[in-house]
Every structure is written in C-alpha cells, then in structure tokens.
C-alpha cells in the first residue's frame, strides 16, 4: 500500500508530464476528513437494501451500526451520547460501507 506522499507524487506525475508536452490539465482533490462520521445509519441501511442486502444480513448490519454509545473523557469528566450517524472506523467493512453509500449519492445525482 502506498503512503500519502507516494500517492501525492504518483497523482501529480502524469499531469506534470502532460504540462511538459504543452497540454493543459485540471485536478481536483477532496479532503474527506471525518467523512465516515457523516453517514446517517438509516440512509446507509436503505442503500444496503437497494444493493440487495435484506433480511437477517440487514439486521446484522443494523445491529453493527446502531446502539453504539461513544464516550468522550477529559480528566474526570466523561460524556456519552447515542450516535445515529457514522460508520465505525478501523474496521475491515467500514470502507466498503462508505464506498457503497458514496456510490448511492452519485447514482441518484445528489
């Protein structure tokens, strides 16, 4: 897997080569920081339904996404809240869920 600096280099290599040949180009870079935190659970479950994930498997995903109670602790003070948005990060399935959700937005033109 390439590192961020390697990906940056590779993504600019072709445009610079084209500029050297007198061609014009354009590039767009998106910062998706905290993007996983912006996905509503209900919307993601609807997307999974569209892709044919139904029944028991859908219930497993609903259980996986809902009912998580994140806690923030600073010193001796802690705060918890029910979370209705976000895909758990650091998981194998998380990036796939985010991609499926993102594809649904491009498919519908939203």
JSON list of C-alpha atoms in Angstrom, two decimals:
[
{"chain": "A", "resi": 1, "resn": "UNK", "atom": "CA", "xyz": [0.00, 0.00, 0.00]},
{"chain": "A", "resi": 2, "resn": "UNK", "atom": "CA", "xyz": [1.33, 3.41, -0.93]},
{"chain": "A", "resi": 3, "resn": "UNK", "atom": "CA", "xyz": [1.83, 6.16, 1.61]},
{"chain": "A", "resi": 4, "resn": "UNK", "atom": "CA", "xyz": [0.19, 9.58, 1.31]},
{"chain": "A", "resi": 5, "resn": "UNK", "atom": "CA", "xyz": [3.39, 11.23, -0.02]},
{"chain": "A", "resi": 6, "resn": "UNK", "atom": "CA", "xyz": [3.78, 8.42, -2.58]},
{"chain": "A", "resi": 7, "resn": "UNK", "atom": "CA", "xyz": [0.18, 8.82, -3.71]},
{"chain": "A", "resi": 8, "resn": "UNK", "atom": "CA", "xyz": [0.62, 12.59, -3.95]},
{"chain": "A", "resi": 9, "resn": "UNK", "atom": "CA", "xyz": [3.71, 12.08, -6.12]},
{"chain": "A", "resi": 10, "resn": "UNK", "atom": "CA", "xyz": [2.02, 9.49, -8.33]},
{"chain": "A", "resi": 11, "resn": "UNK", "atom": "CA", "xyz": [-1.13, 11.59, -8.76]},
{"chain": "A", "resi": 12, "resn": "UNK", "atom": "CA", "xyz": [0.92, 14.57, -9.96]},
{"chain": "A", "resi": 13, "resn": "UNK", "atom": "CA", "xyz": [3.38, 12.68, -12.16]},
{"chain": "A", "resi": 14, "resn": "UNK", "atom": "CA", "xyz": [1.06, 12.34, -15.19]},
{"chain": "A", "resi": 15, "resn": "UNK", "atom": "CA", "xyz": [-0.28, 15.94, -15.11]},
{"chain": "A", "resi": 16, "resn": "UNK", "atom": "CA", "xyz": [3.25, 17.35, -14.95]},
{"chain": "A", "resi": 17, "resn": "UNK", "atom": "CA", "xyz": [4.32, 15.13, -17.84]},
{"chain": "A", "resi": 18, "resn": "UNK", "atom": "CA", "xyz": [1.36, 16.44, -19.86]},
{"chain": "A", "resi": 19, "resn": "UNK", "atom": "CA", "xyz": [2.21, 20.06, -18.97]},
{"chain": "A", "resi": 20, "resn": "UNK", "atom": "CA", "xyz": [5.78, 19.46, -20.17]},
{"chain": "A", "resi": 21, "resn": "UNK", "atom": "CA", "xyz": [4.29, 18.35, -23.50]},
{"chain": "A", "resi": 22, "resn": "UNK", "atom": "CA", "xyz": [2.30, 21.58, -23.81]},
{"chain": "A", "resi": 23, "resn": "UNK", "atom": "CA", "xyz": [-1.01, 20.07, -22.78]},
{"chain": "A", "resi": 24, "resn": "UNK", "atom": "CA", "xyz": [-3.39, 21.65, -20.30]},
{"chain": "A", "resi": 25, "resn": "UNK", "atom": "CA", "xyz": [-4.88, 19.92, -17.31]},
{"chain": "A", "resi": 26, "resn": "UNK", "atom": "CA", "xyz": [-7.03, 20.23, -14.27]},
{"chain": "A", "resi": 27, "resn": "UNK", "atom": "CA", "xyz": [-7.06, 18.38, -10.97]},
{"chain": "A", "resi": 28, "resn": "UNK", "atom": "CA", "xyz": [-9.47, 18.17, -8.06]},
{"chain": "A", "resi": 29, "resn": "UNK", "atom": "CA", "xyz": [-8.51, 16.95, -4.60]},
{"chain": "A", "resi": 30, "resn": "UNK", "atom": "CA", "xyz": [-11.11, 16.21, -1.96]},
{"chain": "A", "resi": 31, "resn": "UNK", "atom": "CA", "xyz": [-10.48, 16.22, 1.77]},
{"chain": "A", "resi": 32, "resn": "UNK", "atom": "CA", "xyz": [-12.73, 13.55, 3.21]},
{"chain": "A", "resi": 33, "resn": "UNK", "atom": "CA", "xyz": [-11.64, 14.03, 6.81]},
{"chain": "A", "resi": 34, "resn": "UNK", "atom": "CA", "xyz": [-14.32, 12.77, 9.19]},
{"chain": "A", "resi": 35, "resn": "UNK", "atom": "CA", "xyz": [-16.38, 11.64, 6.21]},
{"chain": "A", "resi": 36, "resn": "UNK", "atom": "CA", "xyz": [-17.20, 8.33, 7.89]},
{"chain": "A", "resi": 37, "resn": "UNK", "atom": "CA", "xyz": [-18.81, 10.31, 10.73]},
{"chain": "A", "resi": 38, "resn": "UNK", "atom": "CA", "xyz": [-21.31, 11.99, 8.39]},
{"chain": "A", "resi": 39, "resn": "UNK", "atom": "CA", "xyz": [-23.15, 8.89, 7.13]},
{"chain": "A", "resi": 40, "resn": "UNK", "atom": "CA", "xyz": [-26.67, 8.55, 8.62]},
{"chain": "A", "resi": 41, "resn": "UNK", "atom": "CA", "xyz": [-27.36, 4.97, 9.74]},
{"chain": "A", "resi": 42, "resn": "UNK", "atom": "CA", "xyz": [-30.89, 4.87, 8.29]},
{"chain": "A", "resi": 43, "resn": "UNK", "atom": "CA", "xyz": [-29.69, 6.12, 4.89]},
{"chain": "A", "resi": 44, "resn": "UNK", "atom": "CA", "xyz": [-26.88, 3.58, 4.80]},
{"chain": "A", "resi": 45, "resn": "UNK", "atom": "CA", "xyz": [-29.28, 0.76, 5.66]},
{"chain": "A", "resi": 46, "resn": "UNK", "atom": "CA", "xyz": [-31.56, 1.95, 2.83]},
{"chain": "A", "resi": 47, "resn": "UNK", "atom": "CA", "xyz": [-28.59, 1.85, 0.45]},
{"chain": "A", "resi": 48, "resn": "UNK", "atom": "CA", "xyz": [-27.74, -1.69, 1.55]},
{"chain": "A", "resi": 49, "resn": "UNK", "atom": "CA", "xyz": [-31.36, -2.65, 0.87]},
{"chain": "A", "resi": 50, "resn": "UNK", "atom": "CA", "xyz": [-31.08, -1.26, -2.68]},
{"chain": "A", "resi": 51, "resn": "UNK", "atom": "CA", "xyz": [-27.97, -3.42, -3.20]},
{"chain": "A", "resi": 52, "resn": "UNK", "atom": "CA", "xyz": [-29.96, -6.50, -2.15]},
{"chain": "A", "resi": 53, "resn": "UNK", "atom": "CA", "xyz": [-28.80, -6.80, 1.45]},
{"chain": "A", "resi": 54, "resn": "UNK", "atom": "CA", "xyz": [-32.02, -7.78, 3.21]},
{"chain": "A", "resi": 55, "resn": "UNK", "atom": "CA", "xyz": [-33.36, -9.98, 5.97]},
{"chain": "A", "resi": 56, "resn": "UNK", "atom": "CA", "xyz": [-31.02, -11.34, 8.61]},
{"chain": "A", "resi": 57, "resn": "UNK", "atom": "CA", "xyz": [-27.94, -9.83, 6.98]},
{"chain": "A", "resi": 58, "resn": "UNK", "atom": "CA", "xyz": [-29.59, -6.41, 7.02]},
{"chain": "A", "resi": 59, "resn": "UNK", "atom": "CA", "xyz": [-30.42, -6.91, 10.69]},
{"chain": "A", "resi": 60, "resn": "UNK", "atom": "CA", "xyz": [-26.78, -7.75, 11.42]},
{"chain": "A", "resi": 61, "resn": "UNK", "atom": "CA", "xyz": [-25.68, -4.50, 9.76]},
{"chain": "A", "resi": 62, "resn": "UNK", "atom": "CA", "xyz": [-28.35, -2.56, 11.66]},
{"chain": "A", "resi": 63, "resn": "UNK", "atom": "CA", "xyz": [-27.06, -4.05, 14.91]},
{"chain": "A", "resi": 64, "resn": "UNK", "atom": "CA", "xyz": [-23.48, -3.27, 13.89]},
{"chain": "A", "resi": 65, "resn": "UNK", "atom": "CA", "xyz": [-24.26, 0.39, 13.15]},
{"chain": "A", "resi": 66, "resn": "UNK", "atom": "CA", "xyz": [-26.81, 1.29, 15.80]},
{"chain": "A", "resi": 67, "resn": "UNK", "atom": "CA", "xyz": [-26.67, 1.29, 19.56]},
{"chain": "A", "resi": 68, "resn": "UNK", "atom": "CA", "xyz": [-23.07, 2.45, 19.77]},
{"chain": "A", "resi": 69, "resn": "UNK", "atom": "CA", "xyz": [-22.52, 4.93, 22.57]},
{"chain": "A", "resi": 70, "resn": "UNK", "atom": "CA", "xyz": [-19.25, 6.82, 22.17]},
{"chain": "A", "resi": 71, "resn": "UNK", "atom": "CA", "xyz": [-17.72, 8.38, 25.26]},
{"chain": "A", "resi": 72, "resn": "UNK", "atom": "CA", "xyz": [-15.55, 11.46, 25.48]},
{"chain": "A", "resi": 73, "resn": "UNK", "atom": "CA", "xyz": [-13.48, 11.77, 28.62]},
{"chain": "A", "resi": 74, "resn": "UNK", "atom": "CA", "xyz": [-11.41, 14.76, 29.70]},
{"chain": "A", "resi": 75, "resn": "UNK", "atom": "CA", "xyz": [-9.82, 14.39, 33.09]},
{"chain": "A", "resi": 76, "resn": "UNK", "atom": "CA", "xyz": [-12.50, 13.11, 35.47]},
{"chain": "A", "resi": 77, "resn": "UNK", "atom": "CA", "xyz": [-15.41, 14.30, 33.32]},
{"chain": "A", "resi": 78, "resn": "UNK", "atom": "CA", "xyz": [-16.98, 11.97, 30.76]},
{"chain": "A", "resi": 79, "resn": "UNK", "atom": "CA", "xyz": [-19.86, 12.48, 28.36]},
{"chain": "A", "resi": 80, "resn": "UNK", "atom": "CA", "xyz": [-21.76, 9.81, 26.43]},
{"chain": "A", "resi": 81, "resn": "UNK", "atom": "CA", "xyz": [-24.36, 10.21, 23.71]},
{"chain": "A", "resi": 82, "resn": "UNK", "atom": "CA", "xyz": [-26.38, 8.00, 21.40]},
{"chain": "A", "resi": 83, "resn": "UNK", "atom": "CA", "xyz": [-24.87, 8.04, 17.93]},
{"chain": "A", "resi": 84, "resn": "UNK", "atom": "CA", "xyz": [-27.23, 7.90, 14.91]},
{"chain": "A", "resi": 85, "resn": "UNK", "atom": "CA", "xyz": [-24.57, 8.69, 12.34]},
{"chain": "A", "resi": 86, "resn": "UNK", "atom": "CA", "xyz": [-21.22, 7.35, 11.33]},
{"chain": "A", "resi": 87, "resn": "UNK", "atom": "CA", "xyz": [-19.53, 4.19, 10.18]},
{"chain": "A", "resi": 88, "resn": "UNK", "atom": "CA", "xyz": [-17.21, 2.61, 12.76]},
{"chain": "A", "resi": 89, "resn": "UNK", "atom": "CA", "xyz": [-13.63, 3.31, 11.75]},
{"chain": "A", "resi": 90, "resn": "UNK", "atom": "CA", "xyz": [-10.72, 0.93, 11.89]},
{"chain": "A", "resi": 91, "resn": "UNK", "atom": "CA", "xyz": [-12.82, -1.96, 10.64]},
{"chain": "A", "resi": 92, "resn": "UNK", "atom": "CA", "xyz": [-12.48, -4.08, 7.53]},
{"chain": "A", "resi": 93, "resn": "UNK", "atom": "CA", "xyz": [-16.08, -3.49, 6.38]},
{"chain": "A", "resi": 94, "resn": "UNK", "atom": "CA", "xyz": [-16.15, 0.27, 7.14]},
{"chain": "A", "resi": 95, "resn": "UNK", "atom": "CA", "xyz": [-14.50, 1.48, 3.91]},
{"chain": "A", "resi": 96, "resn": "UNK", "atom": "CA", "xyz": [-16.76, -0.75, 1.80]},
{"chain": "A", "resi": 97, "resn": "UNK", "atom": "CA", "xyz": [-19.86, 0.62, 3.52]},
{"chain": "A", "resi": 98, "resn": "UNK", "atom": "CA", "xyz": [-18.63, 4.17, 2.91]},
{"chain": "A", "resi": 99, "resn": "UNK", "atom": "CA", "xyz": [-17.97, 3.44, -0.77]},
{"chain": "A", "resi": 100, "resn": "UNK", "atom": "CA", "xyz": [-21.46, 1.93, -1.22]},
{"chain": "A", "resi": 101, "resn": "UNK", "atom": "CA", "xyz": [-23.01, 4.97, 0.47]},
{"chain": "A", "resi": 102, "resn": "UNK", "atom": "CA", "xyz": [-20.97, 7.32, -1.72]},
{"chain": "A", "resi": 103, "resn": "UNK", "atom": "CA", "xyz": [-21.92, 5.43, -4.88]},
{"chain": "A", "resi": 104, "resn": "UNK", "atom": "CA", "xyz": [-25.58, 5.82, -3.99]},
{"chain": "A", "resi": 105, "resn": "UNK", "atom": "CA", "xyz": [-25.12, 9.58, -3.94]},
{"chain": "A", "resi": 106, "resn": "UNK", "atom": "CA", "xyz": [-23.56, 9.64, -7.41]},
{"chain": "A", "resi": 107, "resn": "UNK", "atom": "CA", "xyz": [-26.14, 7.21, -8.82]},
{"chain": "A", "resi": 108, "resn": "UNK", "atom": "CA", "xyz": [-29.04, 9.41, -7.74]},
{"chain": "A", "resi": 109, "resn": "UNK", "atom": "CA", "xyz": [-27.39, 12.65, -8.76]},
{"chain": "A", "resi": 110, "resn": "UNK", "atom": "CA", "xyz": [-27.44, 14.03, -5.22]}
]
